[in-house]
């Protein structure tokens, strides 16, 4: 079982729609969770982090954490073509950050 | 504000040759520093991290080594590259506790021939 699992996609949504990206993790001791956006050929860029159960909103992005169910999600409202990228979920446990393999999102104009 | 510099951007090396990749951080003191590798179409694999000068933790035994000769400098090395060392190498930094957000440099794309 992978430590951090994501649906590889591709996930395709129309412009203006809500994109929902999901992630599950296996280590119940995971303390903090991160979402990174990675454009093709570029390095990952941090877009959200969340430490506590519930929702955290930042602009068009909302991160949701449910520790009991061991899942993290990222919602992107009013999706734009510029949001087309691979989204990496990461969970911190022990002394390191473990990344999922990413979900490829395509936003169609 | 903090910035991270990583070079070179691309590198093509023959099998068996040595490697040295350098990463420097500006605008912060005593950062935590990390080296990751990303294989094509895959997630990031943590290779090494450092919480201070001369302190290196290795996550995966392999053909690589890391050093931190100065507070804001992190170096990834190899004496003899293998074909399997190809990948996208990323340096990252964070401050404070290790569970804080990490920020990545632009990366080095390494191809081994």
JSON list of C-alpha atoms in Angstrom, two decimals:
[
{"chain": "A", "resi": 1, "resn": "UNK", "atom": "CA", "xyz": [0.00, 0.00, 0.00]},
{"chain": "A", "resi": 2, "resn": "UNK", "atom": "CA", "xyz": [1.35, 3.39, -0.97]},
{"chain": "A", "resi": 3, "resn": "UNK", "atom": "CA", "xyz": [1.74, 5.81, 1.91]},
{"chain": "A", "resi": 4, "resn": "UNK", "atom": "CA", "xyz": [0.02, 8.64, 0.05]},
{"chain": "A", "resi": 5, "resn": "UNK", "atom": "CA", "xyz": [-2.38, 7.77, -2.73]},
{"chain": "A", "resi": 6, "resn": "UNK", "atom": "CA", "xyz": [-3.91, 9.96, -5.37]},
{"chain": "A", "resi": 7, "resn": "UNK", "atom": "CA", "xyz": [-6.01, 9.24, -8.41]},
{"chain": "A", "resi": 8, "resn": "UNK", "atom": "CA", "xyz": [-3.57, 9.76, -11.25]},
{"chain": "A", "resi": 9, "resn": "UNK", "atom": "CA", "xyz": [-6.28, 11.12, -13.55]},
{"chain": "A", "resi": 10, "resn": "UNK", "atom": "CA", "xyz": [-6.33, 12.77, -15.89]},
{"chain": "A", "resi": 11, "resn": "UNK", "atom": "CA", "xyz": [-9.16, 14.80, -14.40]},
{"chain": "A", "resi": 12, "resn": "UNK", "atom": "CA", "xyz": [-10.84, 17.02, -16.92]},
{"chain": "A", "resi": 13, "resn": "UNK", "atom": "CA", "xyz": [-13.21, 19.86, -16.01]},
{"chain": "A", "resi": 14, "resn": "UNK", "atom": "CA", "xyz": [-14.70, 22.73, -18.00]},
{"chain": "A", "resi": 15, "resn": "UNK", "atom": "CA", "xyz": [-13.61, 26.29, -17.34]},
{"chain": "A", "resi": 16, "resn": "UNK", "atom": "CA", "xyz": [-15.53, 27.81, -14.44]},
{"chain": "A", "resi": 17, "resn": "UNK", "atom": "CA", "xyz": [-16.34, 24.46, -12.81]},
{"chain": "A", "resi": 18, "resn": "UNK", "atom": "CA", "xyz": [-15.15, 23.15, -9.45]},
{"chain": "A", "resi": 19, "resn": "UNK", "atom": "CA", "xyz": [-12.24, 20.72, -9.62]},
{"chain": "A", "resi": 20, "resn": "UNK", "atom": "CA", "xyz": [-12.06, 18.22, -6.76]},
{"chain": "A", "resi": 21, "resn": "UNK", "atom": "CA", "xyz": [-8.78, 16.44, -6.06]},
{"chain": "A", "resi": 22, "resn": "UNK", "atom": "CA", "xyz": [-8.54, 13.70, -3.47]},
{"chain": "A", "resi": 23, "resn": "UNK", "atom": "CA", "xyz": [-5.75, 12.09, -1.50]},
{"chain": "A", "resi": 24, "resn": "UNK", "atom": "CA", "xyz": [-5.62, 9.34, 1.14]},
{"chain": "A", "resi": 25, "resn": "UNK", "atom": "CA", "xyz": [-2.78, 8.54, 3.49]},
{"chain": "A", "resi": 26, "resn": "UNK", "atom": "CA", "xyz": [-1.93, 5.41, 5.43]},
{"chain": "A", "resi": 27, "resn": "UNK", "atom": "CA", "xyz": [-0.03, 6.74, 8.47]},
{"chain": "A", "resi": 28, "resn": "UNK", "atom": "CA", "xyz": [-2.44, 7.83, 11.21]},
{"chain": "A", "resi": 29, "resn": "UNK", "atom": "CA", "xyz": [0.42, 9.72, 12.83]},
{"chain": "A", "resi": 30, "resn": "UNK", "atom": "CA", "xyz": [0.63, 12.16, 9.92]},
{"chain": "A", "resi": 31, "resn": "UNK", "atom": "CA", "xyz": [0.55, 15.67, 11.29]},
{"chain": "A", "resi": 32, "resn": "UNK", "atom": "CA", "xyz": [0.40, 18.11, 8.44]},
{"chain": "A", "resi": 33, "resn": "UNK", "atom": "CA", "xyz": [-0.67, 18.04, 4.83]},
{"chain": "A", "resi": 34, "resn": "UNK", "atom": "CA", "xyz": [0.29, 19.96, 1.76]},
{"chain": "A", "resi": 35, "resn": "UNK", "atom": "CA", "xyz": [-0.87, 20.51, -1.81]},
{"chain": "A", "resi": 36, "resn": "UNK", "atom": "CA", "xyz": [1.61, 21.44, -4.49]},
{"chain": "A", "resi": 37, "resn": "UNK", "atom": "CA", "xyz": [0.97, 22.41, -8.10]},
{"chain": "A", "resi": 38, "resn": "UNK", "atom": "CA", "xyz": [3.49, 21.30, -10.69]},
{"chain": "A", "resi": 39, "resn": "UNK", "atom": "CA", "xyz": [3.40, 22.54, -14.25]},
{"chain": "A", "resi": 40, "resn": "UNK", "atom": "CA", "xyz": [4.98, 20.27, -16.85]},
{"chain": "A", "resi": 41, "resn": "UNK", "atom": "CA", "xyz": [8.75, 20.50, -16.69]},
{"chain": "A", "resi": 42, "resn": "UNK", "atom": "CA", "xyz": [8.72, 22.81, -13.67]},
{"chain": "A", "resi": 43, "resn": "UNK", "atom": "CA", "xyz": [9.28, 22.38, -9.95]},
{"chain": "A", "resi": 44, "resn": "UNK", "atom": "CA", "xyz": [6.41, 21.99, -7.44]},
{"chain": "A", "resi": 45, "resn": "UNK", "atom": "CA", "xyz": [4.85, 25.15, -6.06]},
{"chain": "A", "resi": 46, "resn": "UNK", "atom": "CA", "xyz": [3.15, 25.15, -2.65]},
{"chain": "A", "resi": 47, "resn": "UNK", "atom": "CA", "xyz": [-0.49, 26.23, -2.89]},
{"chain": "A", "resi": 48, "resn": "UNK", "atom": "CA", "xyz": [-2.10, 25.07, 0.37]},
{"chain": "A", "resi": 49, "resn": "UNK", "atom": "CA", "xyz": [-1.27, 23.45, 3.68]},
{"chain": "A", "resi": 50, "resn": "UNK", "atom": "CA", "xyz": [-3.56, 22.25, 6.44]},
{"chain": "A", "resi": 51, "resn": "UNK", "atom": "CA", "xyz": [-2.90, 20.92, 9.93]},
{"chain": "A", "resi": 52, "resn": "UNK", "atom": "CA", "xyz": [-6.33, 20.63, 11.55]},
{"chain": "A", "resi": 53, "resn": "UNK", "atom": "CA", "xyz": [-9.54, 18.81, 10.69]},
{"chain": "A", "resi": 54, "resn": "UNK", "atom": "CA", "xyz": [-11.97, 20.85, 8.64]},
{"chain": "A", "resi": 55, "resn": "UNK", "atom": "CA", "xyz": [-11.70, 23.30, 5.79]},
{"chain": "A", "resi": 56, "resn": "UNK", "atom": "CA", "xyz": [-9.12, 25.95, 5.01]},
{"chain": "A", "resi": 57, "resn": "UNK", "atom": "CA", "xyz": [-9.82, 28.46, 2.28]},
{"chain": "A", "resi": 58, "resn": "UNK", "atom": "CA", "xyz": [-7.40, 30.65, 0.32]},
{"chain": "A", "resi": 59, "resn": "UNK", "atom": "CA", "xyz": [-8.87, 32.47, -2.63]},
{"chain": "A", "resi": 60, "resn": "UNK", "atom": "CA", "xyz": [-10.24, 29.93, -5.11]},
{"chain": "A", "resi": 61, "resn": "UNK", "atom": "CA", "xyz": [-8.62, 27.03, -3.23]},
{"chain": "A", "resi": 62, "resn": "UNK", "atom": "CA", "xyz": [-10.08, 25.07, -0.31]},
{"chain": "A", "resi": 63, "resn": "UNK", "atom": "CA", "xyz": [-8.22, 22.28, 1.44]},
{"chain": "A", "resi": 64, "resn": "UNK", "atom": "CA", "xyz": [-10.24, 19.78, 3.45]},
{"chain": "A", "resi": 65, "resn": "UNK", "atom": "CA", "xyz": [-8.82, 17.39, 6.05]},
{"chain": "A", "resi": 66, "resn": "UNK", "atom": "CA", "xyz": [-10.53, 14.46, 7.69]},
{"chain": "A", "resi": 67, "resn": "UNK", "atom": "CA", "xyz": [-8.07, 12.66, 9.97]},
{"chain": "A", "resi": 68, "resn": "UNK", "atom": "CA", "xyz": [-10.57, 10.01, 11.06]},
{"chain": "A", "resi": 69, "resn": "UNK", "atom": "CA", "xyz": [-11.01, 8.91, 7.44]},
{"chain": "A", "resi": 70, "resn": "UNK", "atom": "CA", "xyz": [-7.40, 9.72, 6.56]},
{"chain": "A", "resi": 71, "resn": "UNK", "atom": "CA", "xyz": [-8.15, 11.80, 3.53]},
{"chain": "A", "resi": 72, "resn": "UNK", "atom": "CA", "xyz": [-7.28, 15.23, 2.28]},
{"chain": "A", "resi": 73, "resn": "UNK", "atom": "CA", "xyz": [-8.90, 17.02, -0.61]},
{"chain": "A", "resi": 74, "resn": "UNK", "atom": "CA", "xyz": [-8.36, 20.15, -2.62]},
{"chain": "A", "resi": 75, "resn": "UNK", "atom": "CA", "xyz": [-11.18, 22.05, -4.25]},
{"chain": "A", "resi": 76, "resn": "UNK", "atom": "CA", "xyz": [-10.50, 24.59, -6.95]},
{"chain": "A", "resi": 77, "resn": "UNK", "atom": "CA", "xyz": [-13.44, 26.90, -7.61]},
{"chain": "A", "resi": 78, "resn": "UNK", "atom": "CA", "xyz": [-13.96, 28.75, -10.88]},
{"chain": "A", "resi": 79, "resn": "UNK", "atom": "CA", "xyz": [-11.30, 26.60, -12.55]},
{"chain": "A", "resi": 80, "resn": "UNK", "atom": "CA", "xyz": [-9.19, 28.35, -15.16]},
{"chain": "A", "resi": 81, "resn": "UNK", "atom": "CA", "xyz": [-7.11, 26.89, -18.02]},
{"chain": "A", "resi": 82, "resn": "UNK", "atom": "CA", "xyz": [-4.06, 28.16, -16.11]},
{"chain": "A", "resi": 83, "resn": "UNK", "atom": "CA", "xyz": [-4.95, 25.68, -13.35]},
{"chain": "A", "resi": 84, "resn": "UNK", "atom": "CA", "xyz": [-4.08, 22.82, -15.72]},
{"chain": "A", "resi": 85, "resn": "UNK", "atom": "CA", "xyz": [-1.19, 21.06, -14.00]},
{"chain": "A", "resi": 86, "resn": "UNK", "atom": "CA", "xyz": [-0.32, 18.06, -11.87]},
{"chain": "A", "resi": 87, "resn": "UNK", "atom": "CA", "xyz": [-1.33, 18.43, -8.22]},
{"chain": "A", "resi": 88, "resn": "UNK", "atom": "CA", "xyz": [0.79, 16.67, -5.63]},
{"chain": "A", "resi": 89, "resn": "UNK", "atom": "CA", "xyz": [-0.52, 15.77, -2.21]},
{"chain": "A", "resi": 90, "resn": "UNK", "atom": "CA", "xyz": [2.00, 15.35, 0.62]},
{"chain": "A", "resi": 91, "resn": "UNK", "atom": "CA", "xyz": [1.73, 14.19, 4.22]},
{"chain": "A", "resi": 92, "resn": "UNK", "atom": "CA", "xyz": [4.26, 14.82, 6.99]},
{"chain": "A", "resi": 93, "resn": "UNK", "atom": "CA", "xyz": [4.98, 12.01, 9.42]},
{"chain": "A", "resi": 94, "resn": "UNK", "atom": "CA", "xyz": [7.98, 11.30, 11.64]},
{"chain": "A", "resi": 95, "resn": "UNK", "atom": "CA", "xyz": [10.66, 13.45, 10.11]},
{"chain": "A", "resi": 96, "resn": "UNK", "atom": "CA", "xyz": [9.75, 13.53, 6.46]},
{"chain": "A", "resi": 97, "resn": "UNK", "atom": "CA", "xyz": [7.27, 14.58, 3.85]},
{"chain": "A", "resi": 98, "resn": "UNK", "atom": "CA", "xyz": [5.83, 11.78, 1.70]},
{"chain": "A", "resi": 99, "resn": "UNK", "atom": "CA", "xyz": [4.38, 12.69, -1.68]},
{"chain": "A", "resi": 100, "resn": "UNK", "atom": "CA", "xyz": [1.72, 11.05, -3.75]},
{"chain": "A", "resi": 101, "resn": "UNK", "atom": "CA", "xyz": [2.34, 10.58, -7.45]},
{"chain": "A", "resi": 102, "resn": "UNK", "atom": "CA", "xyz": [0.02, 13.41, -8.38]},
{"chain": "A", "resi": 103, "resn": "UNK", "atom": "CA", "xyz": [-3.26, 13.99, -10.16]},
{"chain": "A", "resi": 104, "resn": "UNK", "atom": "CA", "xyz": [-3.15, 15.56, -13.60]},
{"chain": "A", "resi": 105, "resn": "UNK", "atom": "CA", "xyz": [-5.83, 18.22, -13.99]},
{"chain": "A", "resi": 106, "resn": "UNK", "atom": "CA", "xyz": [-6.92, 19.67, -17.33]},
{"chain": "A", "resi": 107, "resn": "UNK", "atom": "CA", "xyz": [-9.27, 22.65, -17.45]},
{"chain": "A", "resi": 108, "resn": "UNK", "atom": "CA", "xyz": [-10.92, 22.98, -20.83]},
{"chain": "A", "resi": 109, "resn": "UNK", "atom": "CA", "xyz": [-11.80, 26.46, -22.15]},
{"chain": "B", "resi": 1, "resn": "UNK", "atom": "CA", "xyz": [11.97, 37.44, 1.10]},
{"chain": "B", "resi": 2, "resn": "UNK", "atom": "CA", "xyz": [13.56, 34.04, 0.79]},
{"chain": "B", "resi": 3, "resn": "UNK", "atom": "CA", "xyz": [14.90, 32.73, -2.50]},
{"chain": "B", "resi": 4, "resn": "UNK", "atom": "CA", "xyz": [16.50, 29.45, -3.45]},
{"chain": "B", "resi": 5, "resn": "UNK", "atom": "CA", "xyz": [19.01, 28.99, -6.23]},
{"chain": "B", "resi": 6, "resn": "UNK", "atom": "CA", "xyz": [19.78, 25.68, -7.81]},
{"chain": "B", "resi": 7, "resn": "UNK", "atom": "CA", "xyz": [22.14, 24.95, -10.68]},
{"chain": "B", "resi": 8, "resn": "UNK", "atom": "CA", "xyz": [22.67, 23.84, -13.30]},
{"chain": "B", "resi": 9, "resn": "UNK", "atom": "CA", "xyz": [19.18, 23.66, -14.81]},
{"chain": "B", "resi": 10, "resn": "UNK", "atom": "CA", "xyz": [20.08, 20.73, -17.06]},
{"chain": "B", "resi": 11, "resn": "UNK", "atom": "CA", "xyz": [22.99, 18.36, -17.06]},
{"chain": "B", "resi": 12, "resn": "UNK", "atom": "CA", "xyz": [24.01, 15.47, -19.31]},
{"chain": "B", "resi": 13, "resn": "UNK", "atom": "CA", "xyz": [26.64, 13.18, -17.87]},
{"chain": "B", "resi": 14, "resn": "UNK", "atom": "CA", "xyz": [28.18, 9.87, -18.96]},
{"chain": "B", "resi": 15, "resn": "UNK", "atom": "CA", "xyz": [27.83, 6.75, -16.81]},
{"chain": "B", "resi": 16, "resn": "UNK", "atom": "CA", "xyz": [30.63, 6.54, -14.28]},
{"chain": "B", "resi": 17, "resn": "UNK", "atom": "CA", "xyz": [31.30, 10.27, -14.14]},
{"chain": "B", "resi": 18, "resn": "UNK", "atom": "CA", "xyz": [31.14, 12.31, -10.90]},
{"chain": "B", "resi": 19, "resn": "UNK", "atom": "CA", "xyz": [28.33, 14.69, -9.99]},
{"chain": "B", "resi": 20, "resn": "UNK", "atom": "CA", "xyz": [28.02, 17.86, -7.97]},
{"chain": "B", "resi": 21, "resn": "UNK", "atom": "CA", "xyz": [24.77, 19.80, -7.70]},
{"chain": "B", "resi": 22, "resn": "UNK", "atom": "CA", "xyz": [24.60, 22.92, -5.59]},
{"chain": "B", "resi": 23, "resn": "UNK", "atom": "CA", "xyz": [21.75, 24.69, -3.88]},
{"chain": "B", "resi": 24, "resn": "UNK", "atom": "CA", "xyz": [21.84, 27.95, -1.94]},
{"chain": "B", "resi": 25, "resn": "UNK", "atom": "CA", "xyz": [19.15, 29.78, 0.00]},
{"chain": "B", "resi": 26, "resn": "UNK", "atom": "CA", "xyz": [18.98, 33.52, 0.59]},
{"chain": "B", "resi": 27, "resn": "UNK", "atom": "CA", "xyz": [16.94, 35.58, 2.99]},
{"chain": "B", "resi": 28, "resn": "UNK", "atom": "CA", "xyz": [16.78, 33.21, 5.93]},
{"chain": "B", "resi": 29, "resn": "UNK", "atom": "CA", "xyz": [19.07, 31.75, 8.55]},
{"chain": "B", "resi": 30, "resn": "UNK", "atom": "CA", "xyz": [19.39, 28.14, 9.68]},
{"chain": "B", "resi": 31, "resn": "UNK", "atom": "CA", "xyz": [16.97, 26.70, 7.14]},
{"chain": "B", "resi": 32, "resn": "UNK", "atom": "CA", "xyz": [16.17, 23.03, 6.88]},
{"chain": "B", "resi": 33, "resn": "UNK", "atom": "CA", "xyz": [17.41, 21.85, 3.50]},
{"chain": "B", "resi": 34, "resn": "UNK", "atom": "CA", "xyz": [16.31, 18.89, 1.40]},
{"chain": "B", "resi": 35, "resn": "UNK", "atom": "CA", "xyz": [17.25, 17.01, -1.76]},
{"chain": "B", "resi": 36, "resn": "UNK", "atom": "CA", "xyz": [14.53, 15.18, -3.66]},
{"chain": "B", "resi": 37, "resn": "UNK", "atom": "CA", "xyz": [14.53, 13.19, -6.87]},
{"chain": "B", "resi": 38, "resn": "UNK", "atom": "CA", "xyz": [11.55, 12.88, -9.17]},
{"chain": "B", "resi": 39, "resn": "UNK", "atom": "CA", "xyz": [11.50, 10.15, -11.81]},
{"chain": "B", "resi": 40, "resn": "UNK", "atom": "CA", "xyz": [9.48, 10.84, -14.95]},
{"chain": "B", "resi": 41, "resn": "UNK", "atom": "CA", "xyz": [5.74, 10.87, -14.18]},
{"chain": "B", "resi": 42, "resn": "UNK", "atom": "CA", "xyz": [6.29, 9.99, -10.53]},
{"chain": "B", "resi": 43, "resn": "UNK", "atom": "CA", "xyz": [6.11, 11.61, -7.12]},
{"chain": "B", "resi": 44, "resn": "UNK", "atom": "CA", "xyz": [9.04, 13.05, -5.23]},
{"chain": "B", "resi": 45, "resn": "UNK", "atom": "CA", "xyz": [11.44, 10.83, -3.34]},
{"chain": "B", "resi": 46, "resn": "UNK", "atom": "CA", "xyz": [13.30, 12.36, -0.41]},
{"chain": "B", "resi": 47, "resn": "UNK", "atom": "CA", "xyz": [17.04, 11.65, -0.68]},
{"chain": "B", "resi": 48, "resn": "UNK", "atom": "CA", "xyz": [18.63, 13.73, 2.10]},
{"chain": "B", "resi": 49, "resn": "UNK", "atom": "CA", "xyz": [17.74, 16.42, 4.56]},
{"chain": "B", "resi": 50, "resn": "UNK", "atom": "CA", "xyz": [19.76, 18.65, 6.85]},
{"chain": "B", "resi": 51, "resn": "UNK", "atom": "CA", "xyz": [18.75, 20.69, 9.91]},
{"chain": "B", "resi": 52, "resn": "UNK", "atom": "CA", "xyz": [22.12, 22.39, 10.30]},
{"chain": "B", "resi": 53, "resn": "UNK", "atom": "CA", "xyz": [25.73, 22.68, 9.12]},
{"chain": "B", "resi": 54, "resn": "UNK", "atom": "CA", "xyz": [27.34, 19.27, 8.84]},
{"chain": "B", "resi": 55, "resn": "UNK", "atom": "CA", "xyz": [24.12, 17.46, 9.82]},
{"chain": "B", "resi": 56, "resn": "UNK", "atom": "CA", "xyz": [22.90, 15.13, 7.08]},
{"chain": "B", "resi": 57, "resn": "UNK", "atom": "CA", "xyz": [20.15, 12.53, 7.26]},
{"chain": "B", "resi": 58, "resn": "UNK", "atom": "CA", "xyz": [19.96, 9.97, 4.49]},
{"chain": "B", "resi": 59, "resn": "UNK", "atom": "CA", "xyz": [16.57, 8.57, 3.60]},
{"chain": "B", "resi": 60, "resn": "UNK", "atom": "CA", "xyz": [17.48, 6.11, 0.89]},
{"chain": "B", "resi": 61, "resn": "UNK", "atom": "CA", "xyz": [20.80, 4.21, 0.65]},
{"chain": "B", "resi": 62, "resn": "UNK", "atom": "CA", "xyz": [22.15, 4.79, -2.82]},
{"chain": "B", "resi": 63, "resn": "UNK", "atom": "CA", "xyz": [24.92, 6.04, -5.01]},
{"chain": "B", "resi": 64, "resn": "UNK", "atom": "CA", "xyz": [24.60, 9.64, -3.79]},
{"chain": "B", "resi": 65, "resn": "UNK", "atom": "CA", "xyz": [25.85, 11.71, -0.87]},
{"chain": "B", "resi": 66, "resn": "UNK", "atom": "CA", "xyz": [25.09, 15.17, 0.47]},
{"chain": "B", "resi": 67, "resn": "UNK", "atom": "CA", "xyz": [27.01, 17.81, 2.35]},
{"chain": "B", "resi": 68, "resn": "UNK", "atom": "CA", "xyz": [26.19, 21.10, 4.01]},
{"chain": "B", "resi": 69, "resn": "UNK", "atom": "CA", "xyz": [29.41, 23.08, 4.30]},
{"chain": "B", "resi": 70, "resn": "UNK", "atom": "CA", "xyz": [27.67, 26.39, 5.08]},
{"chain": "B", "resi": 71, "resn": "UNK", "atom": "CA", "xyz": [24.39, 27.38, 6.69]},
{"chain": "B", "resi": 72, "resn": "UNK", "atom": "CA", "xyz": [22.59, 28.10, 3.43]},
{"chain": "B", "resi": 73, "resn": "UNK", "atom": "CA", "xyz": [24.44, 25.75, 1.06]},
{"chain": "B", "resi": 74, "resn": "UNK", "atom": "CA", "xyz": [23.51, 22.17, 0.29]},
{"chain": "B", "resi": 75, "resn": "UNK", "atom": "CA", "xyz": [25.45, 19.97, -2.14]},
{"chain": "B", "resi": 76, "resn": "UNK", "atom": "CA", "xyz": [24.47, 16.67, -3.73]},
{"chain": "B", "resi": 77, "resn": "UNK", "atom": "CA", "xyz": [27.33, 14.52, -4.99]},
{"chain": "B", "resi": 78, "resn": "UNK", "atom": "CA", "xyz": [28.18, 11.23, -6.56]},
{"chain": "B", "resi": 79, "resn": "UNK", "atom": "CA", "xyz": [31.55, 9.67, -7.29]},
{"chain": "B", "resi": 80, "resn": "UNK", "atom": "CA", "xyz": [30.25, 7.47, -10.12]},
{"chain": "B", "resi": 81, "resn": "UNK", "atom": "CA", "xyz": [26.90, 8.03, -11.77]},
{"chain": "B", "resi": 82, "resn": "UNK", "atom": "CA", "xyz": [24.64, 5.13, -12.74]},
{"chain": "B", "resi": 83, "resn": "UNK", "atom": "CA", "xyz": [21.98, 5.10, -15.45]},
{"chain": "B", "resi": 84, "resn": "UNK", "atom": "CA", "xyz": [19.39, 4.87, -12.68]},
{"chain": "B", "resi": 85, "resn": "UNK", "atom": "CA", "xyz": [20.52, 8.25, -11.32]},
{"chain": "B", "resi": 86, "resn": "UNK", "atom": "CA", "xyz": [18.71, 10.03, -14.14]},
{"chain": "B", "resi": 87, "resn": "UNK", "atom": "CA", "xyz": [15.88, 12.25, -12.99]},
{"chain": "B", "resi": 88, "resn": "UNK", "atom": "CA", "xyz": [14.74, 15.66, -11.88]},
{"chain": "B", "resi": 89, "resn": "UNK", "atom": "CA", "xyz": [16.65, 16.74, -8.77]},
{"chain": "B", "resi": 90, "resn": "UNK", "atom": "CA", "xyz": [15.00, 19.28, -6.53]},
{"chain": "B", "resi": 91, "resn": "UNK", "atom": "CA", "xyz": [16.37, 21.22, -3.59]},
{"chain": "B", "resi": 92, "resn": "UNK", "atom": "CA", "xyz": [13.94, 22.59, -1.03]},
{"chain": "B", "resi": 93, "resn": "UNK", "atom": "CA", "xyz": [14.03, 24.64, 2.14]},
{"chain": "B", "resi": 94, "resn": "UNK", "atom": "CA", "xyz": [11.85, 25.18, 5.19]},
{"chain": "B", "resi": 95, "resn": "UNK", "atom": "CA", "xyz": [12.23, 26.97, 8.50]},
{"chain": "B", "resi": 96, "resn": "UNK", "atom": "CA", "xyz": [11.39, 25.96, 12.01]},
{"chain": "B", "resi": 97, "resn": "UNK", "atom": "CA", "xyz": [10.07, 22.50, 12.69]},
{"chain": "B", "resi": 98, "resn": "UNK", "atom": "CA", "xyz": [10.31, 19.87, 9.98]},
{"chain": "B", "resi": 99, "resn": "UNK", "atom": "CA", "xyz": [6.51, 19.76, 9.55]},
{"chain": "B", "resi": 100, "resn": "UNK", "atom": "CA", "xyz": [6.48, 23.29, 8.16]},
{"chain": "B", "resi": 101, "resn": "UNK", "atom": "CA", "xyz": [5.92, 23.97, 4.43]},
{"chain": "B", "resi": 102, "resn": "UNK", "atom": "CA", "xyz": [8.79, 23.27, 2.09]},
{"chain": "B", "resi": 103, "resn": "UNK", "atom": "CA", "xyz": [9.63, 25.47, -0.88]},
{"chain": "B", "resi": 104, "resn": "UNK", "atom": "CA", "xyz": [11.38, 24.16, -3.96]},
{"chain": "B", "resi": 105, "resn": "UNK", "atom": "CA", "xyz": [14.08, 25.46, -6.24]},
{"chain": "B", "resi": 106, "resn": "UNK", "atom": "CA", "xyz": [13.77, 25.26, -10.01]},
{"chain": "B", "resi": 107, "resn": "UNK", "atom": "CA", "xyz": [15.44, 21.84, -10.15]},
{"chain": "B", "resi": 108, "resn": "UNK", "atom": "CA", "xyz": [18.16, 20.18, -12.19]},
{"chain": "B", "resi": 109, "resn": "UNK", "atom": "CA", "xyz": [17.20, 17.76, -14.93]},
{"chain": "B", "resi": 110, "resn": "UNK", "atom": "CA", "xyz": [19.95, 15.12, -15.02]},
{"chain": "B", "resi": 111, "resn": "UNK", "atom": "CA", "xyz": [20.34, 12.73, -17.92]},
{"chain": "B", "resi": 112, "resn": "UNK", "atom": "CA", "xyz": [22.86, 9.91, -17.79]},
{"chain": "B", "resi": 113, "resn": "UNK", "atom": "CA", "xyz": [24.14, 8.52, -21.09]}
]
